[in-house]
Amino acid sequence: MKQHAREIAVAITILLLLAVLAATTRGFFTADNLTDLFLANVPVLIIALGMTLIILTGQIDISIGSVFAVCSIVAGVAARDGLPVLLAMLLACAAGTLLGSFNGLLVAWMRMPSIVVTLASMVAIRDGLRWQTQGAWVGGLPASFLRFGLSQTAYTATTLVIAVLLVALFAIGLRYFRGGRQIFATGSNETAARILGINTDLVLFSVFAITGLLTGFAASLNAVRFNQIPSNSGIGMEMKVIAAVAVGGATITGGSGTIAGTVLGVVLLGLIGPALTFLGISAYWERAIQGLIILAAVSANVLSHYRRKSVSHA
């Protein structure tokens, strides 16, 4: 129970927030609002699964918002030019994997700090996309692209099934698969992991590539919701994703965290914006609250680290 204290605390916070909304607002729990809330946060959830792996290794990726924008445009342009929806999604996933792999290559084998690498990638990709598109949105999308040609209900159900399967796959893989254990080992003590025979460079490269792949998939899954695709999508997404993983209990320095905690973090962060609106509070506070949540989560991790250290020296 103690090792899941953070997840329990986040779950209680979510329940308290829902109780406040139930008692003070009307319309929050309608089917339409809950559906919009779910669909708006599915991309965050999918990317957060990959970000959990990166943070477990003690690294970070702040370029995902820019990668998300590129992948959205790739999917939209491919569909507009007549390619099948599935092929458009594969191209978006390939673009995300390529960009994530580039970051992973620099971090794993060039030994460059991930914060520096992904900061540079974030700016270069965003500005490159702005130059290429001149800020124009992708329109003229075929009917088969919009929600995969499905009804709203069928698309929502399909998205829910995909989200559940991905969460289950990553939760099981991280806990029971050899690759999952190698991620924890790399984040806990990279030197010791190397001595044990783990190829930590490959582990680092893989988590960035996987996150790129997930970002491409999330971008294409989100793009099919709209008639047009903005070239500036994904702005601020890195803040929300990292905050969700941190508030879910993952240690920023690596080695500790769970998929369940990340899911709870996504739910809590996803509730804050709509909750502010329904409670009559300016939505401009959302980013500030996300920043405070990251600060609080990191502070809690640091305090926990020093507490364990003092106990071990006692």
Short mmCIF file of C-alpha atoms in Angstrom, two decimals:
data_model
loop_
_atom_site.label_atom_id
_atom_site.label_comp_id
_atom_site.label_asym_id
_atom_site.label_seq_id
_atom_site.Cartn_x
_atom_site.Cartn_y
_atom_site.Cartn_z
CA MET A 1 0.00 0.00 0.00
CA LYS A 2 2.82 2.42 0.92
CA GLN A 3 4.57 1.99 -2.43
CA HIS A 4 1.39 3.09 -4.20
CA ALA A 5 0.78 6.10 -1.95
CA ARG A 6 1.14 8.57 -4.84
CA GLU A 7 -1.39 6.74 -7.03
CA ILE A 8 -3.84 6.54 -4.13
CA ALA A 9 -3.42 10.26 -3.40
CA VAL A 10 -4.06 11.16 -7.04
CA ALA A 11 -7.11 8.88 -7.17
CA ILE A 12 -8.54 10.53 -4.04
CA THR A 13 -7.89 13.97 -5.54
CA ILE A 14 -9.78 12.97 -8.69
CA LEU A 15 -12.72 11.71 -6.64
CA LEU A 16 -12.80 14.92 -4.57
CA LEU A 17 -12.71 17.05 -7.73
CA LEU A 18 -15.53 15.02 -9.27
CA ALA A 19 -17.54 15.38 -6.04
CA VAL A 20 -17.10 19.16 -6.12
CA LEU A 21 -18.17 19.27 -9.77
CA ALA A 22 -21.20 17.09 -9.04
CA ALA A 23 -22.25 19.31 -6.15
CA THR A 24 -21.65 22.72 -7.73
CA THR A 25 -22.08 22.43 -11.49
CA ARG A 26 -24.65 21.27 -14.00
CA GLY A 27 -23.88 19.66 -17.33
CA PHE A 28 -20.40 18.34 -16.55
CA PHE A 29 -21.47 14.72 -16.41
CA THR A 30 -23.46 14.72 -19.63
CA ALA A 31 -22.54 12.05 -22.18
CA ASP A 32 -21.45 14.64 -24.75
CA ASN A 33 -19.13 16.43 -22.33
CA LEU A 34 -17.57 13.23 -21.03
CA THR A 35 -17.08 11.98 -24.60
CA ASP A 36 -15.37 15.23 -25.64
CA LEU A 37 -13.25 15.08 -22.50
CA PHE A 38 -12.17 11.51 -23.26
CA LEU A 39 -11.38 12.12 -26.93
CA ALA A 40 -9.45 15.31 -26.17
CA ASN A 41 -7.21 13.49 -23.70
CA VAL A 42 -6.61 10.22 -25.53
CA PRO A 43 -3.60 11.67 -27.43
CA VAL A 44 -2.12 12.85 -24.13
CA LEU A 45 -2.62 9.38 -22.63
CA ILE A 46 -1.01 7.57 -25.56
CA ILE A 47 2.04 9.85 -25.61
CA ALA A 48 2.28 9.73 -21.81
CA LEU A 49 2.76 5.95 -22.02
CA GLY A 50 5.94 6.54 -23.99
CA MET A 51 6.99 9.47 -21.84
CA THR A 52 6.73 7.19 -18.79
CA LEU A 53 9.37 4.93 -20.34
CA ILE A 54 11.65 7.90 -21.04
CA ILE A 55 11.31 9.32 -17.54
CA LEU A 56 11.88 5.87 -16.02
CA THR A 57 15.30 5.89 -17.70
CA GLY A 58 16.03 9.28 -16.12
CA GLN A 59 15.61 11.22 -19.40
CA ILE A 60 13.00 13.63 -20.75
CA ASP A 61 11.57 14.62 -24.14
CA ILE A 62 10.10 18.10 -24.53
CA SER A 63 9.88 17.93 -28.35
CA ILE A 64 6.73 15.80 -28.47
CA GLY A 65 4.43 18.77 -29.11
CA SER A 66 6.37 19.68 -32.26
CA VAL A 67 6.58 16.02 -33.34
CA PHE A 68 2.81 15.79 -32.82
CA ALA A 69 2.30 18.76 -35.17
CA VAL A 70 4.50 17.27 -37.89
CA CYS A 71 2.79 13.88 -37.69
CA SER A 72 -0.66 15.50 -37.83
CA ILE A 73 0.29 17.36 -41.01
CA VAL A 74 1.86 14.25 -42.55
CA ALA A 75 -1.33 12.26 -41.94
CA GLY A 76 -3.52 15.05 -43.30
CA VAL A 77 -1.46 15.70 -46.43
CA ALA A 78 -1.23 11.98 -47.20
CA ALA A 79 -5.00 11.56 -46.87
CA ARG A 80 -5.72 14.71 -48.91
CA ASP A 81 -3.46 13.42 -51.69
CA GLY A 82 -5.50 10.27 -51.98
CA LEU A 83 -3.64 7.70 -49.91
CA PRO A 84 -5.74 5.24 -47.87
CA VAL A 85 -6.34 6.24 -44.25
CA LEU A 86 -4.32 3.31 -42.93
CA LEU A 87 -1.31 4.26 -45.07
CA ALA A 88 -1.63 7.91 -43.98
CA MET A 89 -1.51 6.76 -40.35
CA LEU A 90 1.51 4.56 -41.04
CA LEU A 91 3.34 7.52 -42.60
CA ALA A 92 2.53 9.65 -39.53
CA CYS A 93 3.82 6.88 -37.26
CA ALA A 94 6.95 6.55 -39.39
CA ALA A 95 7.58 10.31 -39.17
CA GLY A 96 7.19 10.21 -35.38
CA THR A 97 9.47 7.19 -35.07
CA LEU A 98 12.10 8.86 -37.24
CA LEU A 99 12.09 12.06 -35.18
CA GLY A 100 12.08 10.14 -31.90
CA SER A 101 14.91 7.94 -33.11
CA PHE A 102 16.96 11.01 -34.00
CA ASN A 103 16.59 12.29 -30.44
CA GLY A 104 17.38 8.84 -29.07
CA LEU A 105 20.47 8.57 -31.22
CA LEU A 106 21.90 11.81 -29.87
CA VAL A 107 21.04 10.95 -26.26
CA ALA A 108 22.10 7.29 -26.26
CA TRP A 109 25.23 7.24 -28.40
CA MET A 110 26.33 10.88 -28.55
CA ARG A 111 25.77 11.23 -24.78
CA MET A 112 24.11 14.60 -25.17
CA PRO A 113 21.71 15.74 -22.39
CA SER A 114 18.15 14.88 -23.36
CA ILE A 115 16.81 18.24 -22.19
CA VAL A 116 19.19 20.03 -24.59
CA VAL A 117 18.60 17.65 -27.49
CA THR A 118 14.82 17.74 -27.30
CA LEU A 119 14.71 21.50 -26.65
CA ALA A 120 16.68 22.04 -29.86
CA SER A 121 14.44 19.54 -31.67
CA MET A 122 11.31 21.24 -30.38
CA VAL A 123 12.34 24.63 -31.76
CA ALA A 124 13.83 23.33 -35.03
CA ILE A 125 10.86 21.08 -35.86
CA ARG A 126 8.25 23.71 -34.97
CA ASP A 127 9.96 26.48 -36.95
CA GLY A 128 10.69 24.14 -39.86
CA LEU A 129 7.04 23.15 -40.02
CA ARG A 130 5.96 26.80 -39.82
CA TRP A 131 8.29 27.63 -42.73
CA GLN A 132 7.09 24.68 -44.79
CA THR A 133 3.38 25.27 -44.28
CA GLN A 134 3.46 29.06 -43.89
CA GLY A 135 0.96 28.53 -41.09
CA ALA A 136 -1.65 27.10 -43.44
CA TRP A 137 -4.02 24.38 -42.25
CA VAL A 138 -4.54 21.14 -44.13
CA GLY A 139 -8.06 21.03 -45.55
CA GLY A 140 -9.92 19.17 -48.25
CA LEU A 141 -9.77 15.91 -46.34
CA PRO A 142 -11.74 12.98 -47.76
CA ALA A 143 -14.83 11.67 -45.99
CA SER A 144 -13.09 8.34 -45.38
CA PHE A 145 -10.48 10.17 -43.27
CA LEU A 146 -12.94 11.83 -40.90
CA ARG A 147 -13.30 9.44 -37.93
CA PHE A 148 -12.09 6.64 -40.26
CA GLY A 149 -15.45 6.89 -41.98
CA LEU A 150 -17.17 5.71 -38.78
CA SER A 151 -20.04 7.25 -36.86
CA GLN A 152 -19.24 9.33 -33.77
CA THR A 153 -20.29 6.47 -31.49
CA ALA A 154 -18.30 3.84 -33.37
CA TYR A 155 -15.21 6.08 -33.49
CA THR A 156 -15.42 6.76 -29.74
CA ALA A 157 -15.79 3.04 -28.99
CA THR A 158 -12.86 2.19 -31.27
CA THR A 159 -10.69 4.82 -29.61
CA LEU A 160 -11.63 3.51 -26.17
CA VAL A 161 -10.67 -0.05 -27.12
CA ILE A 162 -7.34 1.14 -28.55
CA ALA A 163 -6.57 3.17 -25.42
CA VAL A 164 -7.40 0.26 -23.09
CA LEU A 165 -5.30 -2.18 -25.11
CA LEU A 166 -2.30 0.18 -25.17
CA VAL A 167 -2.50 0.83 -21.43
CA ALA A 168 -2.73 -2.91 -20.73
CA LEU A 169 0.15 -3.69 -23.10
CA PHE A 170 2.48 -1.13 -21.51
CA ALA A 171 1.47 -1.99 -17.95
CA ILE A 172 2.10 -5.70 -18.51
CA GLY A 173 5.21 -5.16 -20.60
CA LEU A 174 6.80 -2.83 -18.09
CA ARG A 175 6.16 -5.22 -15.23
CA TYR A 176 6.73 -8.63 -16.74
CA PHE A 177 8.74 -8.28 -19.97
CA ARG A 178 12.52 -8.31 -20.04
CA GLY A 179 12.59 -4.95 -21.80
CA GLY A 180 10.52 -3.39 -19.01
CA ARG A 181 12.93 -4.60 -16.36
CA GLN A 182 15.85 -3.25 -18.38
CA ILE A 183 14.19 0.19 -18.47
CA PHE A 184 13.87 0.22 -14.68
CA ALA A 185 17.45 -1.01 -14.28
CA THR A 186 18.82 1.66 -16.64
CA GLY A 187 17.00 4.42 -14.78
CA SER A 188 17.94 3.15 -11.33
CA ASN A 189 21.67 2.81 -11.95
CA GLU A 190 22.97 2.88 -15.50
CA THR A 191 26.48 1.80 -14.54
CA ALA A 192 25.21 -1.21 -12.61
CA ALA A 193 22.88 -2.07 -15.48
CA ARG A 194 25.83 -2.10 -17.88
CA ILE A 195 27.77 -4.41 -15.55
CA LEU A 196 24.78 -6.76 -15.56
CA GLY A 197 25.04 -6.94 -19.33
CA ILE A 198 22.20 -4.61 -20.28
CA ASN A 199 22.77 -2.58 -23.42
CA THR A 200 21.69 0.72 -21.86
CA ASP A 201 22.41 2.67 -25.06
CA LEU A 202 19.89 0.52 -26.91
CA VAL A 203 17.40 0.93 -24.06
CA LEU A 204 17.70 4.74 -24.20
CA PHE A 205 17.42 4.79 -27.98
CA SER A 206 14.38 2.49 -27.89
CA VAL A 207 12.36 4.54 -25.39
CA PHE A 208 12.74 7.68 -27.52
CA ALA A 209 11.87 5.79 -30.71
CA ILE A 210 8.81 4.19 -29.06
CA THR A 211 7.62 7.58 -27.82
CA GLY A 212 8.01 8.99 -31.32
CA LEU A 213 5.96 6.11 -32.71
CA LEU A 214 3.24 6.67 -30.11
CA THR A 215 3.24 10.40 -30.83
CA GLY A 216 2.70 9.71 -34.53
CA PHE A 217 -0.13 7.30 -33.74
CA ALA A 218 -1.74 9.75 -31.29
CA ALA A 219 -1.46 12.57 -33.83
CA SER A 220 -3.19 10.60 -36.58
CA LEU A 221 -5.86 9.35 -34.16
CA ASN A 222 -6.54 12.97 -33.19
CA ALA A 223 -6.35 14.34 -36.76
CA VAL A 224 -9.27 12.24 -37.98
CA ARG A 225 -11.57 14.07 -35.55
CA PHE A 226 -11.54 17.30 -37.54
CA ASN A 227 -12.24 18.62 -41.03
CA GLN A 228 -9.01 20.60 -41.01
CA ILE A 229 -5.64 20.03 -39.40
CA PRO A 230 -3.84 23.05 -37.92
CA SER A 231 -0.10 23.35 -38.47
CA ASN A 232 0.33 24.59 -34.89
CA SER A 233 -1.25 21.61 -33.14
CA GLY A 234 0.44 20.13 -30.10
CA ILE A 235 1.50 23.44 -28.56
CA GLY A 236 1.84 22.94 -24.80
CA MET A 237 1.32 19.18 -25.06
CA GLU A 238 4.76 18.43 -23.62
CA MET A 239 3.80 20.29 -20.43
CA LYS A 240 0.60 18.29 -20.00
CA VAL A 241 2.23 14.93 -20.76
CA ILE A 242 5.22 15.45 -18.47
CA ALA A 243 2.96 16.79 -15.71
CA ALA A 244 0.70 13.73 -16.01
CA VAL A 245 3.63 11.33 -15.70
CA ALA A 246 5.20 13.27 -12.81
CA VAL A 247 1.99 13.66 -10.83
CA GLY A 248 1.33 9.95 -11.35
CA GLY A 249 4.39 9.17 -9.26
CA ALA A 250 7.19 8.61 -11.77
CA THR A 251 10.49 9.81 -10.38
CA ILE A 252 12.02 12.45 -12.65
CA THR A 253 15.49 11.07 -11.93
CA GLY A 254 14.40 7.64 -13.16
CA GLY A 255 13.93 4.14 -11.82
CA SER A 256 10.46 4.49 -10.33
CA GLY A 257 6.96 4.87 -11.74
CA THR A 258 3.90 2.98 -12.95
CA ILE A 259 1.55 3.04 -15.92
CA ALA A 260 -1.41 3.16 -13.52
CA GLY A 261 0.01 6.33 -11.98
CA THR A 262 0.42 7.87 -15.44
CA VAL A 263 -3.20 7.06 -16.34
CA LEU A 264 -4.39 8.70 -13.12
CA GLY A 265 -2.19 11.70 -13.85
CA VAL A 266 -3.72 12.09 -17.31
CA VAL A 267 -7.22 11.89 -15.82
CA LEU A 268 -6.44 14.53 -13.19
CA LEU A 269 -4.76 16.90 -15.64
CA GLY A 270 -7.54 16.33 -18.16
CA LEU A 271 -10.16 17.29 -15.60
CA ILE A 272 -8.55 20.54 -14.51
CA GLY A 273 -9.24 22.62 -17.63
CA PRO A 274 -12.94 21.71 -18.00
CA ALA A 275 -13.38 21.91 -14.22
CA LEU A 276 -12.10 25.50 -14.22
CA THR A 277 -14.58 26.38 -16.96
CA PHE A 278 -17.53 24.78 -15.20
CA LEU A 279 -16.54 26.39 -11.89
CA GLY A 280 -16.41 29.82 -13.52
CA ILE A 281 -12.64 30.24 -13.15
CA SER A 282 -10.53 31.62 -16.00
CA ALA A 283 -9.06 28.85 -18.16
CA TYR A 284 -5.81 30.82 -18.26
CA TRP A 285 -5.06 29.28 -14.86
CA GLU A 286 -4.78 25.80 -16.40
CA ARG A 287 -1.15 26.14 -17.54
CA ALA A 288 -0.19 27.75 -14.24
CA ILE A 289 -1.79 24.89 -12.33
CA GLN A 290 0.00 22.35 -14.52
CA GLY A 291 3.31 24.06 -13.78
CA LEU A 292 2.58 24.02 -10.05
CA ILE A 293 1.67 20.33 -10.24
CA ILE A 294 5.00 19.53 -11.91
CA LEU A 295 6.83 21.53 -9.24
CA ALA A 296 4.93 19.81 -6.44
CA ALA A 297 5.52 16.35 -7.93
CA VAL A 298 9.24 16.96 -8.40
CA SER A 299 9.51 18.38 -4.86
CA ALA A 300 7.79 15.29 -3.49
CA ASN A 301 10.22 13.08 -5.40
CA VAL A 302 13.22 15.00 -4.08
CA LEU A 303 11.97 14.84 -0.49
CA SER A 304 11.31 11.12 -0.85
CA HIS A 305 14.81 10.59 -2.28
CA TYR A 306 16.48 12.39 0.64
CA ARG A 307 14.28 10.56 3.16
CA ARG A 308 15.34 7.19 1.75
CA LYS A 309 18.95 8.34 1.67
CA SER A 310 18.88 9.41 5.31
CA VAL A 311 17.28 6.09 6.32
CA SER A 312 19.92 4.11 4.44
CA HIS A 313 22.72 6.03 6.21
CA ALA A 314 21.10 5.65 9.63
#
